[in-house]
Short mmCIF file of the C-alpha atoms (twelve columns), coordinates in Angstrom:
data_MODEL
# 
_entry.id   MODEL 
# 
loop_
_atom_site.group_PDB 
_atom_site.id 
_atom_site.type_symbol 
_atom_site.label_atom_id 
_atom_site.label_alt_id 
_atom_site.label_comp_id 
_atom_site.label_asym_id 
_atom_site.label_seq_id 
_atom_site.Cartn_x 
_atom_site.Cartn_y 
_atom_site.Cartn_z 
_atom_site.pdbx_PDB_model_num 
ATOM 1   C CA . MET A 1   -0.960  -4.515  14.879  1 
ATOM 2   C CA . ARG A 2   -3.731  -2.006  15.656  1 
ATOM 3   C CA . ALA A 3   -1.600  0.981   15.414  1 
ATOM 4   C CA . GLY A 4   -0.033  -0.137  12.169  1 
ATOM 5   C CA . ILE A 5   -3.343  -0.842  10.374  1 
ATOM 6   C CA . CYS A 6   -4.774  2.486   11.489  1 
ATOM 7   C CA . ASP A 7   -1.664  4.335   10.279  1 
ATOM 8   C CA . MET A 8   -2.021  2.614   6.774   1 
ATOM 9   C CA . VAL A 9   -5.612  3.873   6.705   1 
ATOM 10  C CA . ALA A 10  -4.350  7.440   7.236   1 
ATOM 11  C CA . VAL A 11  -1.646  6.945   4.709   1 
ATOM 12  C CA . ALA A 12  -4.039  5.690   2.035   1 
ATOM 13  C CA . ARG A 13  -6.128  8.884   2.566   1 
ATOM 14  C CA . ILE A 14  -3.102  11.150  2.326   1 
ATOM 15  C CA . ILE A 15  -1.896  9.539   -1.155  1 
ATOM 16  C CA . ASN A 16  -5.482  8.963   -2.336  1 
ATOM 17  C CA . ALA A 17  -4.972  5.250   -2.593  1 
ATOM 18  C CA . THR A 18  -7.422  2.277   -2.218  1 
ATOM 19  C CA . LEU A 19  -6.393  0.136   0.695   1 
ATOM 20  C CA . VAL A 20  -6.152  -3.629  0.335   1 
ATOM 21  C CA . ILE A 21  -6.981  -5.433  3.680   1 
ATOM 22  C CA . PRO A 22  -3.610  -5.745  5.256   1 
ATOM 23  C CA . GLU A 23  -1.955  -9.154  5.525   1 
ATOM 24  C CA . LEU A 24  -0.851  -10.119 9.127   1 
ATOM 25  C CA . ASP A 25  2.645   -11.175 9.760   1 
ATOM 26  C CA . LYS A 26  2.826   -14.823 9.917   1 
ATOM 27  C CA . ARG A 27  6.520   -15.262 10.467  1 
ATOM 28  C CA . SER A 28  6.742   -13.206 13.549  1 
ATOM 29  C CA . LEU A 29  7.779   -14.694 17.007  1 
ATOM 30  C CA . TRP A 30  4.068   -15.520 17.524  1 
ATOM 31  C CA . GLN A 31  3.930   -17.949 14.655  1 
ATOM 32  C CA . ASP A 32  0.164   -17.268 14.329  1 
ATOM 33  C CA . SER A 33  -1.597  -18.365 11.052  1 
ATOM 34  C CA . SER A 34  -4.530  -15.900 11.484  1 
ATOM 35  C CA . ASN A 35  -5.692  -13.796 8.757   1 
ATOM 36  C CA . PHE A 36  -7.162  -10.262 9.077   1 
ATOM 37  C CA . SER A 37  -10.810 -11.639 9.156   1 
ATOM 38  C CA . ASP A 38  -9.805  -14.203 11.904  1 
ATOM 39  C CA . VAL A 39  -8.954  -11.232 14.257  1 
ATOM 40  C CA . PHE A 40  -11.050 -8.321  13.083  1 
ATOM 41  C CA . ASP A 41  -14.520 -7.727  11.594  1 
ATOM 42  C CA . GLU A 42  -13.564 -7.241  8.037   1 
ATOM 43  C CA . ASP A 43  -16.906 -5.998  6.629   1 
ATOM 44  C CA . HIS A 44  -17.432 -3.561  9.459   1 
ATOM 45  C CA . PHE A 45  -13.898 -2.290  8.864   1 
ATOM 46  C CA . ILE A 46  -14.621 -1.739  5.186   1 
ATOM 47  C CA . SER A 47  -18.138 -0.194  5.626   1 
ATOM 48  C CA . SER A 48  -17.100 2.076   8.529   1 
ATOM 49  C CA . LEU A 49  -14.408 3.748   6.481   1 
ATOM 50  C CA . GLU A 50  -16.268 4.072   3.153   1 
ATOM 51  C CA . ASN A 51  -16.504 7.853   3.551   1 
ATOM 52  C CA . ASP A 52  -12.877 8.109   4.249   1 
ATOM 53  C CA . VAL A 53  -10.872 5.479   2.211   1 
ATOM 54  C CA . LYS A 54  -11.966 2.868   -0.313  1 
ATOM 55  C CA . VAL A 55  -10.995 -0.570  1.286   1 
ATOM 56  C CA . VAL A 56  -11.037 -3.807  -0.759  1 
ATOM 57  C CA . LYS A 57  -10.515 -7.483  0.486   1 
ATOM 58  C CA . LYS A 58  -8.094  -8.440  -2.302  1 
ATOM 59  C CA . LEU A 59  -6.035  -6.908  -5.003  1 
ATOM 60  C CA . PRO A 60  -8.377  -6.718  -8.162  1 
ATOM 61  C CA . LYS A 61  -7.595  -9.417  -10.727 1 
ATOM 62  C CA . GLU A 62  -6.593  -7.065  -13.389 1 
ATOM 63  C CA . LEU A 63  -3.909  -5.720  -11.234 1 
ATOM 64  C CA . ALA A 64  -2.422  -9.171  -10.226 1 
ATOM 65  C CA . SER A 65  0.361   -9.105  -12.666 1 
ATOM 66  C CA . ALA A 66  1.119   -5.332  -12.333 1 
ATOM 67  C CA . THR A 67  4.432   -4.276  -11.291 1 
ATOM 68  C CA . LYS A 68  4.521   -3.361  -7.562  1 
ATOM 69  C CA . ALA A 69  6.604   -0.766  -5.882  1 
ATOM 70  C CA . PHE A 70  7.883   -2.446  -2.664  1 
ATOM 71  C CA . LYS A 71  8.605   0.347   -0.202  1 
ATOM 72  C CA . HIS A 72  9.905   0.763   3.390   1 
ATOM 73  C CA . PHE A 73  7.963   3.962   4.467   1 
ATOM 74  C CA . ARG A 74  10.195  6.234   6.551   1 
ATOM 75  C CA . SER A 75  9.557   6.149   10.183  1 
ATOM 76  C CA . TRP A 76  7.651   9.020   11.767  1 
ATOM 77  C CA . SER A 77  6.898   10.834  8.624   1 
ATOM 78  C CA . GLY A 78  4.580   13.674  8.069   1 
ATOM 79  C CA . VAL A 79  2.111   14.478  5.233   1 
ATOM 80  C CA . ASP A 80  4.872   16.174  3.104   1 
ATOM 81  C CA . TYR A 81  6.871   12.857  2.855   1 
ATOM 82  C CA . TYR A 82  3.816   10.951  1.574   1 
ATOM 83  C CA . GLU A 83  2.505   13.732  -0.630  1 
ATOM 84  C CA . GLU A 84  5.810   14.451  -2.256  1 
ATOM 85  C CA . GLU A 85  7.972   11.330  -2.101  1 
ATOM 86  C CA . ILE A 86  5.438   8.339   -1.885  1 
ATOM 87  C CA . ALA A 87  2.695   9.720   -4.198  1 
ATOM 88  C CA . ARG A 88  5.237   10.262  -6.967  1 
ATOM 89  C CA . LEU A 89  5.297   6.359   -7.257  1 
ATOM 90  C CA . TRP A 90  1.898   6.682   -8.857  1 
ATOM 91  C CA . ASP A 91  3.802   7.890   -12.087 1 
ATOM 92  C CA . GLU A 92  5.218   4.386   -12.587 1 
ATOM 93  C CA . TYR A 93  3.318   1.968   -10.426 1 
ATOM 94  C CA . GLN A 94  -0.395  1.084   -9.800  1 
ATOM 95  C CA . ILE A 95  0.375   -0.720  -6.599  1 
ATOM 96  C CA . ILE A 96  2.492   0.286   -3.639  1 
ATOM 97  C CA . ARG A 97  3.273   -2.516  -1.115  1 
ATOM 98  C CA . ALA A 98  4.360   -1.221  2.426   1 
ATOM 99  C CA . ALA A 99  6.961   -3.428  3.878   1 
ATOM 100 C CA . LYS A 100 6.217   -2.268  7.467   1 
ATOM 101 C CA . SER A 101 3.427   -0.510  9.059   1 
ATOM 102 C CA . ASP A 102 4.534   0.328   12.574  1 
ATOM 103 C CA . SER A 103 5.450   3.892   13.489  1 
ATOM 104 C CA . ARG A 104 5.129   5.100   9.870   1 
ATOM 105 C CA . LEU A 105 3.396   8.363   10.837  1 
ATOM 106 C CA . THR A 106 4.616   11.007  13.134  1 
ATOM 107 C CA . ASN A 107 2.583   11.501  16.342  1 
ATOM 108 C CA . ASN A 108 2.079   15.096  16.258  1 
ATOM 109 C CA . ASN A 109 1.593   17.930  13.736  1 
ATOM 110 C CA . LEU A 110 -0.638  16.163  11.239  1 
ATOM 111 C CA . PRO A 111 -3.647  17.824  9.761   1 
ATOM 112 C CA . PRO A 112 -6.789  17.409  12.162  1 
ATOM 113 C CA . ASP A 113 -8.684  15.457  9.674   1 
ATOM 114 C CA . ILE A 114 -5.876  12.887  9.460   1 
ATOM 115 C CA . GLN A 115 -5.661  12.576  13.203  1 
ATOM 116 C CA . LYS A 116 -9.387  12.226  13.605  1 
ATOM 117 C CA . LEU A 117 -9.251  9.470   10.819  1 
ATOM 118 C CA . ARG A 118 -6.603  7.705   12.915  1 
ATOM 119 C CA . CYS A 119 -9.088  7.635   15.892  1 
ATOM 120 C CA . ARG A 120 -12.226 6.558   13.725  1 
ATOM 121 C CA . ALA A 121 -10.159 3.815   12.322  1 
ATOM 122 C CA . CYS A 122 -8.785  2.479   15.705  1 
ATOM 123 C CA . TYR A 123 -11.770 2.916   18.031  1 
ATOM 124 C CA . GLN A 124 -14.794 2.634   15.723  1 
ATOM 125 C CA . ALA A 125 -13.730 0.661   12.535  1 
ATOM 126 C CA . LEU A 126 -11.195 -1.716  13.907  1 
ATOM 127 C CA . ARG A 127 -13.609 -4.075  15.757  1 
ATOM 128 C CA . PHE A 128 -12.707 -7.686  16.634  1 
ATOM 129 C CA . ALA A 129 -14.181 -10.578 14.776  1 
ATOM 130 C CA . PRO A 130 -17.718 -11.524 16.051  1 
ATOM 131 C CA . LYS A 131 -16.442 -14.713 17.794  1 
ATOM 132 C CA . ILE A 132 -13.674 -12.845 19.586  1 
ATOM 133 C CA . GLU A 133 -16.072 -10.131 20.669  1 
ATOM 134 C CA . ALA A 134 -18.673 -12.697 21.953  1 
ATOM 135 C CA . MET A 135 -16.002 -14.583 23.891  1 
ATOM 136 C CA . GLY A 136 -14.468 -11.383 25.233  1 
ATOM 137 C CA . LYS A 137 -17.782 -10.161 26.445  1 
ATOM 138 C CA . MET A 138 -18.365 -13.467 28.169  1 
ATOM 139 C CA . LEU A 139 -15.056 -13.373 30.013  1 
ATOM 140 C CA . VAL A 140 -15.988 -9.782  31.133  1 
ATOM 141 C CA . ASP A 141 -19.291 -10.824 32.390  1 
ATOM 142 C CA . ARG A 142 -17.720 -13.720 34.346  1 
ATOM 143 C CA . MET A 143 -15.115 -11.488 35.913  1 
ATOM 144 C CA . ARG A 144 -17.769 -8.962  36.936  1 
ATOM 145 C CA . SER A 145 -19.615 -11.724 38.746  1 
ATOM 146 C CA . TYR A 146 -16.860 -11.508 41.344  1 
ATOM 147 C CA . GLY A 147 -17.222 -7.734  41.647  1 
ATOM 148 C CA . PRO A 148 -15.341 -4.722  40.232  1 
ATOM 149 C CA . TYR A 149 -11.846 -6.098  38.949  1 
ATOM 150 C CA . ILE A 150 -8.510  -5.148  38.070  1 
ATOM 151 C CA . ALA A 151 -7.026  -6.321  34.825  1 
ATOM 152 C CA . LEU A 152 -3.228  -6.953  35.353  1 
ATOM 153 C CA . HIS A 153 -1.047  -7.117  32.273  1 
ATOM 154 C CA . LEU A 154 1.588   -9.176  33.798  1 
ATOM 155 C CA . ARG A 155 4.346   -9.093  31.173  1 
ATOM 156 C CA . PHE A 156 6.636   -11.892 32.571  1 
ATOM 157 C CA . GLU A 157 6.781   -14.396 29.671  1 
ATOM 158 C CA . LYS A 158 9.864   -16.096 28.624  1 
ATOM 159 C CA . ASP A 159 10.324  -14.222 25.250  1 
ATOM 160 C CA . MET A 160 9.935   -10.802 26.905  1 
ATOM 161 C CA . LEU A 161 12.549  -11.478 29.613  1 
ATOM 162 C CA . ALA A 162 14.947  -13.092 27.111  1 
ATOM 163 C CA . PHE A 163 14.962  -10.156 24.750  1 
ATOM 164 C CA . SER A 164 15.040  -7.458  27.447  1 
ATOM 165 C CA . GLY A 165 17.689  -9.181  29.549  1 
ATOM 166 C CA . CYS A 166 15.755  -8.979  32.696  1 
ATOM 167 C CA . THR A 167 16.757  -11.667 35.159  1 
ATOM 168 C CA . HIS A 168 15.837  -10.140 38.654  1 
ATOM 169 C CA . ASP A 169 14.541  -12.908 40.996  1 
ATOM 170 C CA . LEU A 170 15.379  -15.639 38.517  1 
ATOM 171 C CA . SER A 171 17.813  -18.613 39.148  1 
ATOM 172 C CA . PRO A 172 21.282  -18.775 37.529  1 
ATOM 173 C CA . GLU A 173 19.900  -21.676 35.327  1 
ATOM 174 C CA . GLU A 174 16.878  -19.523 34.282  1 
ATOM 175 C CA . ALA A 175 19.017  -16.490 33.463  1 
ATOM 176 C CA . GLU A 176 21.248  -18.767 31.433  1 
ATOM 177 C CA . GLU A 177 18.268  -20.238 29.486  1 
ATOM 178 C CA . LEU A 178 17.136  -16.762 28.642  1 
ATOM 179 C CA . LYS A 179 20.585  -15.741 27.389  1 
ATOM 180 C CA . THR A 180 20.756  -18.733 25.155  1 
ATOM 181 C CA . ILE A 181 17.465  -17.913 23.611  1 
ATOM 182 C CA . ARG A 182 18.604  -14.390 22.925  1 
ATOM 183 C CA . GLU A 183 21.963  -15.555 21.478  1 
ATOM 184 C CA . ASN A 184 20.258  -18.110 19.367  1 
ATOM 185 C CA . THR A 185 17.726  -15.661 17.859  1 
ATOM 186 C CA . THR A 186 19.358  -14.364 14.735  1 
ATOM 187 C CA . TRP A 187 17.133  -11.213 14.163  1 
ATOM 188 C CA . TRP A 188 17.572  -10.042 17.803  1 
ATOM 189 C CA . LYS A 189 20.711  -7.893  17.452  1 
ATOM 190 C CA . VAL A 190 21.533  -6.955  21.102  1 
ATOM 191 C CA . LYS A 191 23.146  -10.020 22.628  1 
ATOM 192 C CA . GLU A 192 24.947  -8.739  25.772  1 
ATOM 193 C CA . ILE A 193 22.601  -6.930  28.219  1 
ATOM 194 C CA . ASP A 194 23.396  -5.768  31.718  1 
ATOM 195 C CA . PRO A 195 20.393  -7.037  33.745  1 
ATOM 196 C CA . VAL A 196 21.219  -4.922  36.720  1 
ATOM 197 C CA . GLU A 197 21.445  -1.685  34.613  1 
ATOM 198 C CA . GLN A 198 18.124  -2.560  32.787  1 
ATOM 199 C CA . ARG A 199 16.292  -2.878  35.936  1 
ATOM 200 C CA . THR A 200 17.798  0.241   37.523  1 
ATOM 201 C CA . LYS A 201 16.631  2.358   34.629  1 
ATOM 202 C CA . GLY A 202 13.128  0.944   34.813  1 
ATOM 203 C CA . TYR A 203 13.289  -1.179  31.669  1 
ATOM 204 C CA . CYS A 204 12.295  -4.369  33.234  1 
ATOM 205 C CA . PRO A 205 8.667   -5.621  34.087  1 
ATOM 206 C CA . LEU A 206 7.748   -5.899  37.619  1 
ATOM 207 C CA . THR A 207 8.054   -9.442  38.841  1 
ATOM 208 C CA . PRO A 208 4.833   -11.175 40.133  1 
ATOM 209 C CA . ARG A 209 6.106   -10.842 43.681  1 
ATOM 210 C CA . GLU A 210 6.761   -7.039  43.182  1 
ATOM 211 C CA . VAL A 211 3.296   -6.577  41.814  1 
ATOM 212 C CA . GLY A 212 1.836   -8.104  44.977  1 
ATOM 213 C CA . VAL A 213 3.722   -5.548  47.099  1 
ATOM 214 C CA . PHE A 214 2.749   -2.795  44.750  1 
ATOM 215 C CA . LEU A 215 -1.070  -3.603  44.967  1 
ATOM 216 C CA . SER A 216 -0.921  -4.142  48.676  1 
ATOM 217 C CA . ALA A 217 0.638   -0.646  49.151  1 
ATOM 218 C CA . LEU A 218 -1.868  0.818   46.980  1 
ATOM 219 C CA . GLY A 219 -4.445  -0.354  49.408  1 
ATOM 220 C CA . PHE A 220 -6.281  -3.169  47.363  1 
ATOM 221 C CA . PRO A 221 -7.869  -5.632  49.786  1 
ATOM 222 C CA . SER A 222 -6.960  -9.346  49.385  1 
ATOM 223 C CA . ASN A 223 -10.599 -10.201 47.995  1 
ATOM 224 C CA . THR A 224 -9.997  -7.900  44.995  1 
ATOM 225 C CA . PRO A 225 -10.700 -9.837  41.784  1 
ATOM 226 C CA . ILE A 226 -7.727  -9.707  39.368  1 
ATOM 227 C CA . TYR A 227 -7.709  -10.833 35.685  1 
ATOM 228 C CA . ILE A 228 -4.162  -11.831 34.576  1 
ATOM 229 C CA . ALA A 229 -3.894  -10.633 30.925  1 
ATOM 230 C CA . ALA A 230 -0.740  -12.573 29.892  1 
ATOM 231 C CA . GLY A 231 0.735   -15.566 28.168  1 
ATOM 232 C CA . GLU A 232 2.401   -18.291 30.206  1 
ATOM 233 C CA . ILE A 233 4.252   -16.823 33.138  1 
ATOM 234 C CA . TYR A 234 7.977   -17.783 33.180  1 
ATOM 235 C CA . GLY A 235 8.483   -20.044 36.291  1 
ATOM 236 C CA . GLY A 236 4.901   -21.098 36.434  1 
ATOM 237 C CA . ASP A 237 2.884   -21.487 39.636  1 
ATOM 238 C CA . SER A 238 6.045   -21.151 41.867  1 
ATOM 239 C CA . ARG A 239 6.799   -17.571 40.625  1 
ATOM 240 C CA . MET A 240 3.102   -16.713 41.049  1 
ATOM 241 C CA . SER A 241 2.840   -18.035 44.645  1 
ATOM 242 C CA . ASP A 242 3.599   -14.879 46.460  1 
ATOM 243 C CA . LEU A 243 1.129   -12.909 44.419  1 
ATOM 244 C CA . LEU A 244 -1.561  -15.624 44.767  1 
ATOM 245 C CA . SER A 245 -1.100  -15.640 48.602  1 
ATOM 246 C CA . ARG A 246 -1.944  -11.954 48.707  1 
ATOM 247 C CA . TYR A 247 -4.812  -12.116 46.123  1 
ATOM 248 C CA . PRO A 248 -6.509  -15.578 45.988  1 
ATOM 249 C CA . LEU A 249 -8.944  -14.340 43.285  1 
ATOM 250 C CA . LEU A 250 -6.461  -14.426 40.477  1 
ATOM 251 C CA . MET A 251 -8.251  -15.338 37.192  1 
ATOM 252 C CA . ASN A 252 -7.211  -15.728 33.521  1 
ATOM 253 C CA . LYS A 253 -8.852  -17.024 30.337  1 
ATOM 254 C CA . GLU A 254 -8.183  -20.647 31.329  1 
ATOM 255 C CA . LYS A 255 -9.869  -20.295 34.754  1 
ATOM 256 C CA . LEU A 256 -12.883 -18.409 33.452  1 
ATOM 257 C CA . ALA A 257 -13.667 -20.526 30.385  1 
ATOM 258 C CA . SER A 258 -13.850 -24.066 29.732  1 
ATOM 259 C CA . VAL A 259 -11.469 -26.175 27.355  1 
ATOM 260 C CA . GLU A 260 -14.147 -26.406 24.822  1 
ATOM 261 C CA . GLU A 261 -14.930 -22.729 24.832  1 
ATOM 262 C CA . LEU A 262 -11.337 -21.666 24.333  1 
ATOM 263 C CA . GLU A 263 -10.661 -24.463 21.706  1 
ATOM 264 C CA . PRO A 264 -11.277 -22.192 18.675  1 
ATOM 265 C CA . PHE A 265 -8.653  -19.756 19.774  1 
ATOM 266 C CA . ILE A 266 -5.813  -22.205 20.968  1 
ATOM 267 C CA . ASN A 267 -2.625  -21.892 18.933  1 
ATOM 268 C CA . HIS A 268 -3.653  -18.399 17.645  1 
ATOM 269 C CA . SER A 269 -1.583  -15.949 19.824  1 
ATOM 270 C CA . SER A 270 -3.200  -12.790 18.339  1 
ATOM 271 C CA . GLN A 271 -6.613  -13.947 18.854  1 
ATOM 272 C CA . LEU A 272 -5.837  -14.978 22.522  1 
ATOM 273 C CA . ALA A 273 -4.194  -11.571 22.962  1 
ATOM 274 C CA . ALA A 274 -7.402  -9.917  21.461  1 
ATOM 275 C CA . LEU A 275 -9.451  -11.582 24.398  1 
ATOM 276 C CA . ASP A 276 -7.036  -10.182 26.931  1 
ATOM 277 C CA . TYR A 277 -7.353  -6.857  25.224  1 
ATOM 278 C CA . ILE A 278 -11.195 -6.653  25.533  1 
ATOM 279 C CA . VAL A 279 -11.116 -7.830  29.196  1 
ATOM 280 C CA . SER A 280 -8.476  -5.209  29.928  1 
ATOM 281 C CA . VAL A 281 -10.278 -2.329  28.182  1 
ATOM 282 C CA . GLU A 282 -13.410 -3.107  30.029  1 
ATOM 283 C CA . SER A 283 -11.819 -3.497  33.487  1 
ATOM 284 C CA . ASP A 284 -12.588 -1.230  36.329  1 
ATOM 285 C CA . ILE A 285 -8.783  -0.506  36.784  1 
ATOM 286 C CA . PHE A 286 -6.034  -1.541  34.410  1 
ATOM 287 C CA . ILE A 287 -2.529  -2.031  35.677  1 
ATOM 288 C CA . PRO A 288 0.439   -2.824  33.416  1 
ATOM 289 C CA . SER A 289 3.608   -4.341  34.956  1 
ATOM 290 C CA . TYR A 290 5.477   -3.063  31.826  1 
ATOM 291 C CA . SER A 291 4.897   -0.433  29.197  1 
ATOM 292 C CA . GLY A 292 4.800   -2.685  26.111  1 
ATOM 293 C CA . ASN A 293 2.645   -2.409  22.881  1 
ATOM 294 C CA . MET A 294 -0.355  -4.000  24.439  1 
ATOM 295 C CA . ALA A 295 -0.268  -1.841  27.575  1 
ATOM 296 C CA . ARG A 296 0.076   1.309   25.532  1 
ATOM 297 C CA . ALA A 297 -2.812  0.344   23.177  1 
ATOM 298 C CA . VAL A 298 -5.038  -0.536  26.132  1 
ATOM 299 C CA . GLU A 299 -4.199  2.714   28.017  1 
ATOM 300 C CA . GLY A 300 -4.960  4.851   24.813  1 
ATOM 301 C CA . HIS A 301 -8.305  2.992   24.237  1 
ATOM 302 C CA . ARG A 302 -9.412  3.486   27.902  1 
ATOM 303 C CA . ARG A 303 -8.417  7.286   27.492  1 
ATOM 304 C CA . PHE A 304 -10.710 7.506   24.481  1 
ATOM 305 C CA . LEU A 305 -13.525 5.861   26.365  1 
ATOM 306 C CA . GLY A 306 -13.517 8.417   29.045  1 
ATOM 307 C CA . HIS A 307 -10.332 8.138   31.020  1 
ATOM 308 C CA . ARG A 308 -11.029 4.830   32.566  1 
ATOM 309 C CA . LYS A 309 -8.483  4.396   35.464  1 
ATOM 310 C CA . THR A 310 -5.152  3.015   34.366  1 
ATOM 311 C CA . ILE A 311 -2.474  2.932   36.978  1 
ATOM 312 C CA . SER A 312 1.118   3.025   35.400  1 
ATOM 313 C CA . PRO A 313 3.795   1.801   37.888  1 
ATOM 314 C CA . ASP A 314 6.855   4.153   38.112  1 
ATOM 315 C CA . ARG A 315 9.260   1.127   37.768  1 
ATOM 316 C CA . ARG A 316 12.432  3.136   38.122  1 
ATOM 317 C CA . THR A 317 11.371  4.425   41.471  1 
ATOM 318 C CA . LEU A 318 9.760   1.221   42.576  1 
ATOM 319 C CA . VAL A 319 12.727  -1.020  42.069  1 
ATOM 320 C CA . ARG A 320 14.744  1.205   44.550  1 
ATOM 321 C CA . ILE A 321 12.002  0.630   47.042  1 
ATOM 322 C CA . PHE A 322 11.711  -3.080  46.583  1 
ATOM 323 C CA . ASP A 323 15.522  -3.384  46.957  1 
ATOM 324 C CA . LYS A 324 15.367  -1.709  50.316  1 
ATOM 325 C CA . ILE A 325 12.577  -4.034  51.462  1 
ATOM 326 C CA . ASP A 326 14.689  -7.137  50.374  1 
ATOM 327 C CA . GLN A 327 17.639  -5.551  52.191  1 
ATOM 328 C CA . GLY A 328 15.677  -5.148  55.398  1 
ATOM 329 C CA . ARG A 329 16.042  -1.378  55.351  1 
ATOM 330 C CA . MET A 330 12.227  -0.851  54.831  1 
ATOM 331 C CA . LYS A 331 9.142   -2.602  55.844  1 
ATOM 332 C CA . GLU A 332 5.649   -2.971  54.264  1 
ATOM 333 C CA . GLY A 333 3.106   -0.921  56.163  1 
ATOM 334 C CA . LYS A 334 1.547   2.498   56.453  1 
ATOM 335 C CA . ASN A 335 4.665   4.500   55.524  1 
ATOM 336 C CA . LEU A 336 5.488   2.499   52.491  1 
ATOM 337 C CA . SER A 337 1.911   2.529   51.436  1 
ATOM 338 C CA . ASN A 338 1.624   6.401   51.923  1 
ATOM 339 C CA . ARG A 339 4.808   6.781   49.732  1 
ATOM 340 C CA . ILE A 340 3.721   4.545   46.903  1 
ATOM 341 C CA . ILE A 341 0.331   6.250   46.801  1 
ATOM 342 C CA . GLU A 342 1.858   9.638   46.643  1 
ATOM 343 C CA . ILE A 343 4.263   8.562   43.813  1 
ATOM 344 C CA . HIS A 344 1.266   7.340   41.717  1 
ATOM 345 C CA . ARG A 345 -1.185  10.058  42.446  1 
ATOM 346 C CA . ARG A 346 -0.629  11.515  38.996  1 
ATOM 347 C CA . ARG A 347 -0.125  8.241   37.127  1 
ATOM 348 C CA . GLN A 348 -3.844  6.978   36.914  1 
ATOM 349 C CA . GLY A 349 -4.853  7.913   33.431  1 
ATOM 350 C CA . SER A 350 -6.374  11.412  34.250  1 
ATOM 351 C CA . PRO A 351 -6.965  13.676  31.156  1 
ATOM 352 C CA . ARG A 352 -3.935  15.346  29.738  1 
ATOM 353 C CA . LYS A 353 -2.476  16.368  26.427  1 
ATOM 354 C CA . ARG A 354 -0.138  14.062  24.744  1 
ATOM 355 C CA . LYS A 355 3.610   14.768  25.601  1 
ATOM 356 C CA . GLY A 356 5.714   16.106  22.991  1 
ATOM 357 C CA . PRO A 357 9.424   15.447  22.364  1 
ATOM 358 C CA . ILE A 358 12.058  15.517  25.140  1 
ATOM 359 C CA . ALA A 359 13.790  18.865  25.008  1 
ATOM 360 C CA . GLY A 360 17.242  18.667  23.361  1 
ATOM 361 C CA . THR A 361 16.548  15.602  21.343  1 
ATOM 362 C CA . LYS A 362 17.042  15.771  17.560  1 
ATOM 363 C CA . GLY A 363 16.254  13.678  14.500  1 
ATOM 364 C CA . THR A 364 14.973  10.205  15.007  1 
ATOM 365 C CA . ASP A 365 15.478  10.298  18.775  1 
ATOM 366 C CA . ARG A 366 13.206  13.372  18.810  1 
ATOM 367 C CA . PHE A 367 10.226  11.433  17.363  1 
ATOM 368 C CA . ARG A 368 11.087  8.253   19.468  1 
ATOM 369 C CA . SER A 369 10.804  10.432  22.716  1 
ATOM 370 C CA . GLU A 370 7.389   11.561  21.907  1 
ATOM 371 C CA . GLU A 371 4.436   10.043  23.563  1 
ATOM 372 C CA . ALA A 372 2.799   7.716   20.952  1 
ATOM 373 C CA . PHE A 373 -0.509  8.758   19.460  1 
ATOM 374 C CA . TYR A 374 -2.360  5.608   20.391  1 
ATOM 375 C CA . VAL A 375 -1.180  5.784   23.972  1 
ATOM 376 C CA . ASN A 376 -3.019  9.078   24.436  1 
ATOM 377 C CA . PRO A 377 -5.042  10.203  21.399  1 
ATOM 378 C CA . LEU A 378 -5.991  13.407  23.040  1 
ATOM 379 C CA . PRO A 379 -6.735  16.207  22.277  1 
ATOM 380 C CA . ASP A 380 -7.015  15.224  18.704  1 
ATOM 381 C CA . CYS A 381 -9.827  12.668  19.283  1 
ATOM 382 C CA . LEU A 382 -11.809 14.508  21.957  1 
ATOM 383 C CA . CYS A 383 -14.725 16.782  21.024  1 
ATOM 384 C CA . GLN A 384 -14.048 20.288  22.279  1 
ATOM 385 C CA . LYS A 385 -16.718 22.302  23.938  1 
ATOM 386 C CA . VAL A 386 -17.386 25.712  22.557  1 
ATOM 387 C CA . SER A 387 -17.239 28.195  25.394  1 
# 
């Protein structure tokens, strides 16, 4: 959501358009009725961008009946595409409606002023609504009362497992339930998924039990406060029991705040996610169990704020280690700890340039293989010192 909005700000600048405050998707899996102003500070967004792009809250009345150009902007496009193909639509239309906003701009090789605008939009203009900011700050303060804390994005919810086909550590009944969900979801095209292959390639989230082994191996003591940034964990308390036995100070929104305090946000998934986002960005250490949209956005924001520590698990290597532990071929202890620490020595959010495309890839695959702009907005969004 954040990335799509910020890309549309940049596109509006490229084609010299006035941007109408974006509509949020109310038909997605989350089924959230929130409007832009429910999630973000609308007035701050408009005023922050006034020197870059004109932003209005609604389509002007005089244009209400004007013919619209409904357009699917091409994925990962550069300035030439928008200046030549999209801007030509102004010859016939006064309104261009973008059908989608995600990944509409290439990550690299854009003019520096456009890249900097994306950063201003994402990290300065796009502030959460005041009630979300206030609640998020309160949750952060309550976590800090326990001491320096880890924010753990534990991506182990039912929908995520169903659509990724990941069933490791689940019962046959649970695996069948997830398969049924996938088969009955019309818009999800991939029905048959090999769960073993998915996990072997590192495409599955770490299970709560595996996260416990990982944190212990990294040397975090049992009294480390951990904030669980996630929805409802599939399998509930029984699936969290191993992690909880290792780390009793497991917190989440529901434990830190009262029912009355959380009531305004209930049934609004995007607003609840925004609270997790704030607590994650402000954490002393952020650890995602899976590299999804939320994890990538938080990592990029933390890089922008000064390379705050983000430990990204090497899932492909870790699952081989966890399997050896399960088979009795390896034990937890100093040797395991040393190995996992060494594997993750360079996976902690230290400064580096954004990764380009994987060698040998072409076309769309080339763009897909690039590191996303909002995962690592550097060096474009970092002031350079003059030697």
